[in-house]
Structure formats: C-alpha cells, structure tokens
Short mmCIF file of C-alpha atoms in Angstrom, two decimals:
data_model
loop_
_atom_site.label_atom_id
_atom_site.label_comp_id
_atom_site.label_asym_id
_atom_site.label_seq_id
_atom_site.Cartn_x
_atom_site.Cartn_y
_atom_site.Cartn_z
CA UNK A 1 22.49 -9.16 -19.72
CA UNK A 2 21.22 -7.36 -16.86
CA UNK A 3 21.87 -4.11 -16.17
CA UNK A 4 24.37 -3.74 -12.96
CA UNK A 5 24.42 -0.58 -10.88
CA UNK A 6 27.90 1.25 -10.79
CA UNK A 7 27.30 2.55 -7.19
CA UNK A 8 27.12 0.49 -3.99
CA UNK A 9 23.57 0.11 -2.44
CA UNK A 10 24.31 1.66 1.17
CA UNK A 11 22.71 3.13 4.35
CA UNK A 12 21.91 5.84 6.24
CA UNK A 13 24.43 3.62 8.71
CA UNK A 14 27.71 3.86 6.30
CA UNK A 15 27.70 7.65 6.14
CA UNK A 16 29.06 10.75 7.80
CA UNK A 17 28.06 14.75 7.64
CA UNK A 18 30.83 16.77 8.02
CA UNK A 19 30.35 19.75 10.05
CA UNK A 20 30.48 23.29 8.51
CA UNK A 21 30.26 26.99 9.73
CA UNK A 22 28.56 27.88 12.37
CA UNK A 23 27.53 31.76 12.99
CA UNK A 24 25.65 33.50 15.71
CA UNK A 25 22.47 32.94 13.93
CA UNK A 26 22.50 28.62 13.87
CA UNK A 27 21.15 28.20 16.90
CA UNK A 28 18.93 25.89 17.59
CA UNK A 29 15.84 28.11 18.24
CA UNK A 30 16.32 29.69 14.72
CA UNK A 31 16.07 26.58 13.17
CA UNK A 32 12.31 25.45 11.42
CA UNK A 33 11.68 22.05 10.50
CA UNK A 34 8.55 22.50 8.37
CA UNK A 35 8.60 21.94 4.58
CA UNK A 36 5.70 20.77 1.67
CA UNK A 37 4.28 17.30 1.53
CA UNK A 38 2.52 17.85 -1.48
CA UNK A 39 3.80 19.36 -5.20
CA UNK A 40 3.64 22.82 -5.90
CA UNK A 41 5.14 25.41 -8.51
CA UNK A 42 8.45 26.38 -6.93
CA UNK A 43 8.52 30.49 -6.15
CA UNK A 44 5.49 31.12 -7.68
CA UNK A 45 3.16 29.10 -5.48
CA UNK A 46 2.91 27.43 -1.99
CA UNK A 47 2.52 24.36 -1.57
CA UNK A 48 -0.98 22.59 -0.85
CA UNK A 49 -0.02 20.98 2.55
CA UNK A 50 2.76 21.46 4.82
CA UNK A 51 3.93 19.95 7.80
CA UNK A 52 5.46 21.48 11.50
CA UNK A 53 7.94 18.85 11.93
CA UNK A 54 8.79 16.78 8.95
CA UNK A 55 7.73 13.19 10.53
CA UNK A 56 4.96 10.92 9.30
CA UNK A 57 3.74 7.69 10.70
CA UNK A 58 4.19 4.63 8.80
CA UNK A 59 0.46 2.67 7.11
CA UNK A 60 0.96 0.10 9.68
CA UNK A 61 -1.71 -1.95 12.09
CA UNK A 62 0.50 -1.98 14.54
CA UNK A 63 1.30 1.84 13.76
CA UNK A 64 -1.32 4.69 12.63
CA UNK A 65 -5.63 4.38 14.31
CA UNK A 66 -6.68 7.63 15.38
CA UNK A 67 -4.45 8.21 19.08
CA UNK A 68 -1.52 8.07 17.41
CA UNK A 69 -2.69 10.24 14.52
CA UNK A 70 -3.94 13.13 16.70
CA UNK A 71 -1.16 12.52 19.36
CA UNK A 72 1.20 13.16 16.48
CA UNK A 73 -0.53 16.12 14.67
CA UNK A 74 -0.73 18.26 17.54
CA UNK A 75 2.65 17.57 17.61
CA UNK A 76 3.47 18.94 14.32
CA UNK A 77 3.82 15.69 12.38
CA UNK A 78 1.60 13.22 9.25
CA UNK A 79 -0.32 9.91 9.93
CA UNK A 80 -1.50 7.82 7.84
CA UNK A 81 -5.03 5.84 9.23
CA UNK A 82 -3.60 2.19 8.26
CA UNK A 83 -5.07 0.45 5.17
CA UNK A 84 -5.55 -3.06 6.23
CA UNK A 85 -9.02 -2.39 8.14
CA UNK A 86 -12.69 -2.08 6.30
CA UNK A 87 -13.56 0.59 4.86
CA UNK A 88 -16.00 1.99 7.57
CA UNK A 89 -13.56 1.48 10.85
CA UNK A 90 -10.64 3.19 8.71
CA UNK A 91 -13.16 5.94 8.26
CA UNK A 92 -14.23 6.41 11.47
CA UNK A 93 -10.31 6.23 12.64
CA UNK A 94 -10.56 9.17 10.28
CA UNK A 95 -13.43 10.85 11.99
CA UNK A 96 -12.20 10.20 15.52
CA UNK A 97 -9.04 12.27 14.59
CA UNK A 98 -11.22 15.57 12.75
CA UNK A 99 -13.50 15.88 15.57
CA UNK A 100 -11.44 15.08 18.07
CA UNK A 101 -11.22 19.40 17.78
CA UNK A 102 -11.96 22.27 16.03
CA UNK A 103 -12.47 26.25 15.99
CA UNK A 104 -16.19 25.65 15.60
CA UNK A 105 -16.77 22.14 17.13
CA UNK A 106 -20.63 20.91 15.52
CA UNK A 107 -22.25 19.16 18.53
CA UNK A 108 -22.14 15.80 18.73
CA UNK A 109 -24.09 14.93 22.56
CA UNK A 110 -26.87 16.55 22.40
CA UNK A 111 -30.46 15.22 24.13
CA UNK A 112 -33.96 17.50 24.56
CA UNK A 113 -35.09 18.38 28.30
CA UNK A 114 -36.79 15.47 28.28
CA UNK A 115 -34.18 12.71 28.44
CA UNK A 116 -32.65 11.43 32.09
CA UNK A 117 -29.65 12.03 33.36
CA UNK A 118 -28.80 7.83 32.56
CA UNK A 119 -28.93 8.88 28.71
CA UNK A 120 -26.68 11.65 29.62
CA UNK A 121 -24.84 9.47 31.52
CA UNK A 122 -25.13 7.26 28.55
CA UNK A 123 -23.98 9.71 25.86
CA UNK A 124 -21.54 10.04 27.39
CA UNK A 125 -19.42 6.86 27.69
CA UNK A 126 -20.65 6.71 23.71
CA UNK A 127 -18.48 9.91 22.52
CA UNK A 128 -16.37 10.80 25.72
CA UNK A 129 -17.88 14.39 26.09
CA UNK A 130 -18.85 16.07 28.99
CA UNK A 131 -20.14 19.04 27.50
CA UNK A 132 -24.44 17.95 25.91
CA UNK A 133 -26.15 20.61 24.65
CA UNK A 134 -29.54 20.91 25.21
CA UNK A 135 -32.07 21.82 22.33
CA UNK A 136 -35.81 21.95 21.81
CA UNK A 137 -36.02 18.84 18.97
CA UNK A 138 -32.47 17.05 20.66
CA UNK A 139 -30.27 17.28 16.82
CA UNK A 140 -27.22 19.02 16.44
CA UNK A 141 -28.89 22.78 15.22
CA UNK A 142 -31.92 22.57 16.79
CA UNK A 143 -33.46 25.54 18.77
CA UNK A 144 -30.73 25.84 22.26
CA UNK A 145 -32.72 26.09 25.62
CA UNK A 146 -29.80 25.10 27.66
CA UNK A 147 -26.74 22.64 27.82
CA UNK A 148 -25.22 20.22 31.47
CA UNK A 149 -21.84 19.08 31.81
CA UNK A 150 -20.50 16.94 34.87
CA UNK A 151 -20.87 20.33 36.83
CA UNK A 152 -24.88 20.18 36.22
CA UNK A 153 -25.57 16.60 38.51
CA UNK A 154 -23.83 14.53 41.20
CA UNK A 155 -25.07 10.62 40.76
CA UNK A 156 -24.77 9.65 44.17
CA UNK A 157 -27.07 12.33 45.08
CA UNK A 158 -29.83 12.15 42.27
CA UNK A 159 -31.74 9.53 40.71
CA UNK A 160 -30.97 8.94 36.86
CA UNK A 161 -34.80 8.83 36.25
CA UNK A 162 -34.17 12.98 37.02
CA UNK A 163 -35.01 14.53 33.44
CA UNK A 164 -32.47 16.54 31.92
CA UNK A 165 -34.96 19.96 32.07
CA UNK A 166 -34.34 19.52 36.09
CA UNK A 167 -30.56 19.82 36.64
CA UNK A 168 -29.31 21.33 32.82
CA UNK A 169 -28.05 25.18 33.33
CA UNK A 170 -30.91 26.41 31.41
CA UNK A 171 -30.24 29.47 28.10
CA UNK A 172 -31.06 32.49 30.13
CA UNK A 173 -28.05 31.55 32.76
CA UNK A 174 -25.08 31.32 29.81
CA UNK A 175 -23.14 32.78 27.76
CA UNK A 176 -23.16 31.92 24.00
CA UNK A 177 -22.43 33.78 21.14
CA UNK A 178 -24.07 34.62 18.01
CA UNK A 179 -23.16 33.20 14.17
CA UNK A 180 -20.46 34.72 11.91
CA UNK A 181 -18.49 36.16 15.15
CA UNK A 182 -14.82 34.68 14.53
CA UNK A 183 -12.58 32.54 16.62
CA UNK A 184 -10.67 35.24 18.01
CA UNK A 185 -13.57 36.98 19.65
CA UNK A 186 -14.97 33.62 20.63
CA UNK A 187 -12.23 32.78 22.59
CA UNK A 188 -11.78 36.15 24.28
CA UNK A 189 -15.57 36.12 25.60
CA UNK A 190 -14.71 32.70 26.88
CA UNK A 191 -12.15 34.48 28.65
CA UNK A 192 -13.88 37.71 29.46
CA UNK A 193 -16.37 35.36 31.47
CA UNK A 194 -14.11 32.59 32.88
CA UNK A 195 -16.16 29.62 30.69
CA UNK A 196 -15.52 26.16 29.78
CA UNK A 197 -17.13 26.78 26.52
CA UNK A 198 -19.11 29.10 24.06
CA UNK A 199 -22.23 27.99 22.20
CA UNK A 200 -22.83 29.60 18.40
CA UNK A 201 -26.34 30.34 17.38
CA UNK A 202 -27.91 32.66 14.51
CA UNK A 203 -30.69 34.61 14.55
CA UNK A 204 -33.30 31.84 15.33
CA UNK A 205 -31.86 30.48 18.10
CA UNK A 206 -30.95 27.76 16.49
CA UNK A 207 -27.56 26.00 17.77
CA UNK A 208 -24.77 26.52 15.27
CA UNK A 209 -21.91 24.78 17.83
CA UNK A 210 -19.93 24.87 20.43
CA UNK A 211 -16.10 27.01 20.14
CA UNK A 212 -14.20 24.85 23.83
CA UNK A 213 -11.71 27.25 25.79
CA UNK A 214 -9.90 23.31 26.19
CA UNK A 215 -9.07 23.78 22.32
CA UNK A 216 -7.05 26.70 22.91
CA UNK A 217 -5.51 26.16 25.74
CA UNK A 218 -3.65 22.70 23.90
CA UNK A 219 -3.30 24.25 21.09
CA UNK A 220 -0.70 27.32 23.06
CA UNK A 221 0.80 24.58 24.86
CA UNK A 222 1.41 22.77 21.01
CA UNK A 223 2.15 25.79 18.91
CA UNK A 224 3.50 23.35 16.11
CA UNK A 225 -0.16 21.19 16.14
CA UNK A 226 -1.47 20.85 12.11
CA UNK A 227 -5.31 22.71 11.60
CA UNK A 228 -6.87 23.14 8.61
CA UNK A 229 -9.24 25.84 8.08
CA UNK A 230 -11.74 24.27 10.02
CA UNK A 231 -9.38 24.37 13.79
CA UNK A 232 -9.57 20.58 13.19
CA UNK A 233 -6.55 18.27 13.47
CA UNK A 234 -4.62 17.28 9.74
CA UNK A 235 -4.60 13.39 8.91
CA UNK A 236 -3.32 10.77 6.04
CA UNK A 237 -4.95 8.13 5.00
CA UNK A 238 -3.46 4.71 3.35
CA UNK A 239 -5.21 3.18 0.44
CA UNK A 240 -4.22 0.30 -1.63
CA UNK A 241 -4.67 -0.64 -5.34
CA UNK A 242 -8.07 -3.06 -5.16
CA UNK A 243 -11.32 -1.44 -3.68
CA UNK A 244 -9.57 2.30 -3.69
CA UNK A 245 -13.49 3.41 -5.67
CA UNK A 246 -14.87 2.46 -2.61
CA UNK A 247 -12.72 3.85 -0.43
CA UNK A 248 -11.78 6.74 -0.87
CA UNK A 249 -14.49 7.79 -0.87
CA UNK A 250 -15.61 6.76 2.13
CA UNK A 251 -11.71 8.45 3.90
CA UNK A 252 -12.94 12.10 1.72
CA UNK A 253 -16.32 12.07 3.32
CA UNK A 254 -15.09 11.47 6.72
CA UNK A 255 -12.61 14.18 6.36
CA UNK A 256 -9.09 13.08 5.45
CA UNK A 257 -6.74 15.76 3.81
CA UNK A 258 -4.23 13.25 1.58
CA UNK A 259 -4.35 9.65 1.18
CA UNK A 260 -1.34 7.65 0.08
CA UNK A 261 -1.27 4.69 -1.91
CA UNK A 262 0.88 1.24 0.77
CA UNK A 263 2.86 -1.29 -1.53
CA UNK A 264 6.19 -2.31 -1.01
CA UNK A 265 6.35 -1.48 -4.87
CA UNK A 266 5.33 0.88 -6.75
CA UNK A 267 6.73 0.88 -9.76
CA UNK A 268 3.35 -1.20 -10.95
CA UNK A 269 0.19 0.10 -13.43
CA UNK A 270 -2.16 -0.90 -10.50
CA UNK A 271 -0.62 2.44 -8.95
CA UNK A 272 -1.18 4.71 -11.95
CA UNK A 273 -5.18 2.83 -12.73
CA UNK A 274 -5.78 3.93 -9.39
CA UNK A 275 -4.17 7.77 -9.90
CA UNK A 276 -6.05 8.17 -12.51
CA UNK A 277 -8.95 7.08 -11.21
CA UNK A 278 -9.09 9.56 -8.01
CA UNK A 279 -7.76 12.65 -10.61
CA UNK A 280 -11.30 11.34 -12.97
CA UNK A 281 -13.38 10.97 -10.15
CA UNK A 282 -11.94 14.65 -8.31
CA UNK A 283 -9.49 16.48 -10.70
CA UNK A 284 -7.62 18.23 -8.32
CA UNK A 285 -8.98 18.22 -5.28
CA UNK A 286 -7.48 15.21 -3.69
CA UNK A 287 -3.96 14.96 -2.54
CA UNK A 288 -2.77 11.23 -2.61
CA UNK A 289 0.85 10.25 -2.74
CA UNK A 290 2.75 6.81 -4.37
CA UNK A 291 5.34 4.35 -4.02
CA UNK A 292 7.60 2.75 -2.81
CA UNK A 293 10.00 3.23 -5.58
CA UNK A 294 13.60 3.23 -5.16
CA UNK A 295 14.90 5.23 -8.63
CA UNK A 296 14.30 7.42 -11.03
CA UNK A 297 12.70 6.01 -13.35
CA UNK A 298 10.18 4.79 -10.53
CA UNK A 299 9.64 7.87 -8.96
CA UNK A 300 8.81 9.26 -13.00
CA UNK A 301 6.98 6.99 -13.67
CA UNK A 302 4.92 7.93 -10.63
CA UNK A 303 4.46 11.46 -11.30
CA UNK A 304 3.66 11.21 -14.54
CA UNK A 305 0.90 9.70 -13.10
CA UNK A 306 0.06 12.23 -11.27
CA UNK A 307 1.57 11.48 -7.39
CA UNK A 308 1.04 14.45 -5.25
CA UNK A 309 4.08 13.04 -3.45
CA UNK A 310 6.92 9.81 -4.46
CA UNK A 311 7.11 7.28 -0.97
CA UNK A 312 11.37 6.36 -1.60
CA UNK A 313 12.51 2.62 0.09
CA UNK A 314 12.20 -0.96 -0.59
CA UNK A 315 13.01 -3.37 1.95
CA UNK A 316 14.64 -0.96 4.43
CA UNK A 317 11.78 -1.11 7.96
CA UNK A 318 13.15 -3.09 10.53
CA UNK A 319 10.40 -5.62 10.05
CA UNK A 320 10.72 -6.04 6.38
CA UNK A 321 11.98 -9.26 4.65
CA UNK A 322 11.48 -8.05 1.02
CA UNK A 323 14.52 -8.41 0.21
CA UNK A 324 15.27 -11.68 2.04
CA UNK A 325 12.37 -13.24 0.81
CA UNK A 326 12.35 -11.68 -3.46
CA UNK A 327 15.53 -10.28 -3.41
CA UNK A 328 14.44 -6.82 -4.55
CA UNK A 329 15.55 -3.64 -2.44
CA UNK A 330 18.19 -1.37 -2.33
CA UNK A 331 19.80 0.37 0.78
CA UNK A 332 17.82 3.40 1.71
CA UNK A 333 20.34 6.39 1.51
CA UNK A 334 21.14 4.60 -2.19
CA UNK A 335 17.74 5.68 -2.46
CA UNK A 336 17.20 8.49 -1.57
CA UNK A 337 20.44 10.11 -2.93
CA UNK A 338 18.87 8.46 -6.56
CA UNK A 339 15.52 10.03 -6.77
CA UNK A 340 15.90 12.83 -5.15
CA UNK A 341 18.53 13.54 -7.97
CA UNK A 342 15.65 12.59 -10.68
CA UNK A 343 13.14 14.70 -8.07
CA UNK A 344 15.42 17.72 -8.40
CA UNK A 345 15.69 17.17 -12.49
CA UNK A 346 12.30 17.44 -13.16
CA UNK A 347 12.07 20.00 -10.73
CA UNK A 348 14.94 21.35 -12.99
CA UNK A 349 12.32 20.99 -16.03
CA UNK A 350 9.14 21.49 -15.70
CA UNK A 351 9.42 23.57 -12.65
CA UNK A 352 7.13 21.19 -10.68
CA UNK A 353 9.01 20.53 -7.12
CA UNK A 354 7.54 17.24 -6.88
CA UNK A 355 8.62 15.79 -2.57
CA UNK A 356 9.90 12.52 -1.51
CA UNK A 357 8.76 10.92 2.30
CA UNK A 358 12.36 8.65 2.65
CA UNK A 359 10.91 5.34 4.73
CA UNK A 360 12.13 2.97 5.86
CA UNK A 361 15.94 2.78 7.33
CA UNK A 362 16.02 4.58 10.69
CA UNK A 363 18.12 3.01 13.42
CA UNK A 364 19.39 5.72 15.13
CA UNK A 365 17.30 9.50 15.26
CA UNK A 366 20.89 10.86 13.45
CA UNK A 367 19.32 8.34 10.57
CA UNK A 368 16.82 11.21 10.04
CA UNK A 369 19.29 14.13 9.08
CA UNK A 370 20.68 12.08 6.90
CA UNK A 371 18.17 11.31 5.24
CA UNK A 372 16.99 14.70 4.78
CA UNK A 373 20.51 15.30 3.90
CA UNK A 374 20.71 13.05 1.15
CA UNK A 375 17.52 14.93 -0.28
CA UNK A 376 14.06 13.18 1.14
CA UNK A 377 11.59 16.17 2.08
CA UNK A 378 9.92 14.38 4.96
CA UNK A 379 10.40 10.83 6.62
CA UNK A 380 8.57 7.82 7.26
CA UNK A 381 8.60 6.02 10.68
CA UNK A 382 7.15 2.65 11.58
CA UNK A 383 9.26 1.33 14.85
CA UNK A 384 9.75 4.43 15.70
CA UNK A 385 6.16 5.24 17.14
CA UNK A 386 5.40 1.33 17.44
CA UNK A 387 7.49 2.48 21.05
CA UNK A 388 4.79 4.94 22.13
CA UNK A 389 1.63 4.72 24.65
CA UNK A 390 -0.43 6.25 21.83
CA UNK A 391 0.75 3.21 18.89
CA UNK A 392 -2.49 0.43 19.01
CA UNK A 393 -0.80 -2.15 20.43
CA UNK A 394 -0.43 -4.01 23.48
CA UNK A 395 2.06 -3.19 26.22
CA UNK A 396 4.11 -6.60 27.69
CA UNK A 397 6.44 -7.23 30.01
CA UNK A 398 8.68 -9.60 28.48
CA UNK A 399 11.90 -10.76 30.31
CA UNK A 400 11.91 -8.08 32.85
CA UNK A 401 11.27 -5.35 29.97
CA UNK A 402 8.30 -3.41 28.79
CA UNK A 403 7.80 -3.76 25.00
CA UNK A 404 5.01 -3.08 22.93
CA UNK A 405 4.60 -5.59 20.16
CA UNK A 406 5.23 -4.89 15.68
CA UNK A 407 4.70 -6.50 13.13
CA UNK A 408 4.52 -5.72 9.58
CA UNK A 409 2.04 -5.44 7.09
CA UNK A 410 3.60 -8.20 5.22
CA UNK A 411 3.41 -10.73 7.99
CA UNK A 412 0.90 -13.31 8.26
CA UNK A 413 -0.31 -11.04 11.52
CA UNK A 414 -1.65 -8.38 9.21
CA UNK A 415 -3.33 -10.25 7.24
CA UNK A 416 -2.60 -7.86 4.48
CA UNK A 417 -3.12 -9.68 0.87
CA UNK A 418 -4.16 -6.57 -0.60
CA UNK A 419 -0.40 -4.47 -0.30
CA UNK A 420 1.08 -7.50 -1.97
CA UNK A 421 -0.97 -9.03 -4.51
CA UNK A 422 -1.13 -7.83 -8.05
CA UNK A 423 -4.47 -6.86 -10.05
CA UNK A 424 -7.74 -6.68 -9.20
CA UNK A 425 -9.02 -9.75 -7.59
CA UNK A 426 -5.91 -11.52 -7.64
CA UNK A 427 -4.30 -14.14 -4.51
CA UNK A 428 -6.69 -12.78 -1.52
CA UNK A 429 -4.12 -14.93 0.39
CA UNK A 430 -1.00 -14.35 1.15
CA UNK A 431 1.89 -17.12 -0.34
CA UNK A 432 4.56 -15.97 1.68
CA UNK A 433 5.54 -13.17 4.50
CA UNK A 434 6.98 -10.19 3.80
CA UNK A 435 7.43 -8.76 7.78
CA UNK A 436 7.99 -10.16 10.56
CA UNK A 437 6.44 -10.52 14.55
CA UNK A 438 8.34 -8.73 17.10
CA UNK A 439 8.59 -6.17 19.75
CA UNK A 440 10.64 -2.89 20.36
CA UNK A 441 11.17 -1.58 23.66
CA UNK A 442 7.94 0.67 25.28
CA UNK A 443 9.41 4.18 25.29
CA UNK A 444 6.59 6.03 26.97
CA UNK A 445 5.02 8.88 26.02
CA UNK A 446 5.30 10.29 21.50
CA UNK A 447 5.20 14.06 22.34
CA UNK A 448 8.66 13.70 24.76
CA UNK A 449 9.95 11.41 22.75
CA UNK A 450 9.13 13.28 19.47
CA UNK A 451 10.39 16.72 21.47
CA UNK A 452 14.07 14.63 22.03
CA UNK A 453 14.84 13.76 18.16
CA UNK A 454 13.55 16.97 17.05
CA UNK A 455 15.70 18.92 19.34
CA UNK A 456 18.90 16.49 17.94
CA UNK A 457 17.44 17.40 14.50
CA UNK A 458 17.80 20.53 15.58
CA UNK A 459 21.56 20.71 16.63
CA UNK A 460 23.33 18.32 13.84
CA UNK A 461 21.41 21.16 11.11
CA UNK A 462 22.97 23.75 12.97
CA UNK A 463 26.49 21.91 13.05
CA UNK A 464 25.97 21.84 9.34
CA UNK A 465 25.24 25.85 9.67
CA UNK A 466 21.59 25.43 8.53
CA UNK A 467 18.44 26.73 9.29
CA UNK A 468 16.32 25.17 7.20
CA UNK A 469 15.95 21.28 5.27
CA UNK A 470 15.44 23.62 1.98
CA UNK A 471 19.44 24.46 3.75
CA UNK A 472 20.97 21.60 4.78
CA UNK A 473 20.59 19.57 0.87
CA UNK A 474 22.18 22.71 -0.48
CA UNK A 475 25.24 22.80 2.41
CA UNK A 476 25.35 19.03 3.23
CA UNK A 477 28.46 17.71 2.98
CA UNK A 478 28.74 14.12 3.52
CA UNK A 479 31.52 11.54 3.58
CA UNK A 480 31.10 7.58 3.80
CA UNK A 481 32.77 5.94 6.73
CA UNK A 482 34.05 2.35 7.15
CA UNK A 483 32.71 -0.14 9.02
CA UNK A 484 36.25 0.78 11.95
CA UNK A 485 34.95 3.97 11.85
CA UNK A 486 31.40 2.77 12.49
CA UNK A 487 33.13 0.57 15.51
CA UNK A 488 34.86 3.90 16.09
CA UNK A 489 31.84 6.14 16.74
CA UNK A 490 30.45 4.64 20.07
CA UNK A 491 31.93 4.04 23.01
CA UNK A 492 34.54 1.83 23.15
CA UNK A 493 37.74 0.84 25.20
CA UNK A 494 36.26 1.91 28.20
CA UNK A 495 34.72 0.14 30.89
CA UNK A 496 30.49 1.66 30.81
CA UNK A 497 29.05 1.86 34.57
CA UNK A 498 26.34 0.21 35.46
CA UNK A 499 23.66 3.38 36.23
CA UNK A 500 25.64 5.00 32.13
CA UNK A 501 23.92 1.56 30.85
CA UNK A 502 20.62 1.38 32.01
CA UNK A 503 20.02 5.65 30.71
#
C-alpha cells in the first residue's frame, strides 16, 4: 500500500511565533538580514553569493524582468529573470541589469566628431543615456576627443545636422582619470571638481570607461544594494531542462550571476541531467539552484546532483493550481520544516551547508519571517512583487480599483510548456493548466513596500530575541493554532470605521 506520512500538511497560517526575551541589544536597527544563497562550508569559507535581504523574485513572466531585477537588487534582494521567453530576449534583460550601473562603465554610447546632433538624439533614445563619448573612431575604446552631455546642445536653437565637433566639450576642457585609478579615488575627483562623470583613459589617451556621479549617489541612497566585484548589480536568471545547452551559455555571457532551474516538480532526472551538463562544461564556476521539492528525498537528490541551493514548495503559490489538477504537493510550512531538517542532516554529515529557498505560500508579511524561522534561508515571492510599478505587467482600473495583471507560469497565457513537460522534446503544448490568470491589487513602488515588509520582519525577529536569521532559526518557538485562534488574531467583535477600512 502507499506510504502515508503521519504529519499533517500545514501552512504558515496555522502557526504563530512565541516571543523570547528581548534585551537591550535586540532592536530593529541591530538586525542583520543578510543570508547565503549558495552552498558553502560553515566555519571554513564564506558563501560565494550573499544577499542583503532574504527575498528573491519568482521566475515568472508577470514578475521578474529587467526593471524589477534592477529595483530589487538596488534594495538588497535578488531577481531571477524569467526563462519562458526566447534565449536572446532573456539574455538582453540580463545585460540591461548588468549595464544599469557599475564602478567603471564601458561606454555604450559613442560617436565621432563627424556625427551630427541627429545621431546624438537617436543614440539617446536607443540607450537612454545622455552622456556620449566622442572618440576618434566612434568606438568604446577609441582615442578620446571629448564628450557630449545634454548641457552641450539646445534642440530649439540648433539644427539636427550640426556636427558633433561644433558643440562637444573637447578633451582639453575635461577632467579625466588615468587607467589604474581605483573607484574611491575616481569618486574623490568627481566631487572635488564638481563634475557628473569622469572619463578614464590609458597612457595613449584611449577611452577605458566612465565613472558616474549618479552611481555613487544612488549607492549612498541604497546601502544594501547587491553589487558584484565590478560594482554592477547582481541578477539571477531562470533556466529549464530542455534548451539549457543553448540558454546557459547565453546567460553566462550576458553576465548572470546565478541560475535556477524553473520547474513545478524538481525531483526529476531531467534536473540532474541539466546540472551534470553545467558541471561538465563549467565546473563549479557557474552557480545553479534547483527545485522545487517538498521532502528530504527530493532535497538529497538535487544536492547529490550538484545543486548550489534547493527551492522548496509545490502548489502553494497564489496562482498555482497544481494541487487541484494533479493532487501533488504539500503545505508550505510542512515542506519547509521537512527540507530544513534534511538540510541540517546533510550539513552534519558532510560539513556543507546548502541553503534552501521557500517558494510560495506567503499571504501576509509575517509569513516571510515564519518561513525563515522554520529553516528557510531566503524566500521567493511572486504575487508580492507583481503588485509593484517595476513589474512588467499592465496597471488597470477594474471596478474602481487599480490592479496589476498576474498569471502563473502554468497558465495558458504563459505558454510555458517547457516548465511542465518531461524529457527533451515531449509535450510541446500544455494539455491542461496548472496556473490561473488573475489580478493583484496595485501597491506602488517596490522600495517603499519592501522597506515596510522588512521593518515588520526586523520587529518580529526582535520579539523572538534574534538579530540574525541564524539566531532566529535557533531560538524560534512555534505553536500550532486552531481555526478559532485565527479569527481571534484579527480585528473582531467591533465595528470598524470607514477611514480605517480604507487604510
């Protein structure tokens, strides 16, 4: 007969945290929310990828494009650019994130002195950049002759055929830095001379790159932002188990920092084959997560295959109907607890700590902290991020309320057969849906909402006597609650004022 698990399948909504002693140190400003994303040997080495906030965005068309990836990385979280699109388009999104800012930027907006104002305006429209390098041959590394910024021309008083040489700021009027200068020294020069950009040139006068004042200012405004060694924003990207031999090289070339196999059920030989191919081609230089699983067996299978982290959760997403359609899955709280136990056992056995990501089942902000307390190292959110300005979907007015579109990767709208088909070329159409097409309430800017959610998380952790995620997992005490307790936990037995309802 079938194996029956004795433990009930439970959700985050069925638990509450019991407070621990709060002392003088357990204050929100002392809480550190950074966490490891990929495996490492605790006590002997650091994880090769850490994030400042324990949140990632879901690998979904309606959530994780380049604009959301930029906004989330600037706030300290990590996005995985969605994979259910052509390889070149996904790689272009990754490039946009990596080019958004950097300590030393390779100029992608360049002209010769013989180009015209019309060429400048066209380039600005294409790249969105108002600073144009003028080089001898019009290349990014040609001999620098000057620059053009929006201060150098007035469209209303110039004809579009005016040569660049007539209105550019020439080299002898520029402040430049020499190749080999570090970022701190470059920023000092920018501030000392009150300029907005500093061209960096080599000994022969060829342009090496540019350092921008706005990048320094933005970093001061976003101290938790995720940056690589070249001061570029960090981003992840999703892959599948079908075209990975083409998609992975393209994403690595575009600059993706970490990959994750996107699947509703990760306990599969196809994921093992995908990871094995990546290891054969790239060794351990490419970071790749796998999933999703809901038990110890699934976790161990993916870790043995070589996964750098494991994603947990089947059927818990707000737009996911996998449990209804196929009858597989597990309550998200129970899944996280089971996989966390397996993760800890693996660590005791091998000395290698493999982070786990809780994916799905988050309804209220406190559920994020609950997932971490139960053992997740970070969480993945879809509905939460889909509500914001930076997500790729349309904002609509429906029945007097602003909403944003949100659909599952298993819906017909996503047309993501690769996520649900098995094998190399099977099932190139979806026989049935595992996701729905829906709306979510529009919520405004990502940073404003994420700051509020993280403030709640820090306050909850303080109530649990914890200043880090590790401490939270060690100290957390949980109690199972009844349906009546859930009712008691909200506003009840009162008549709420209309103004309060609106807020």
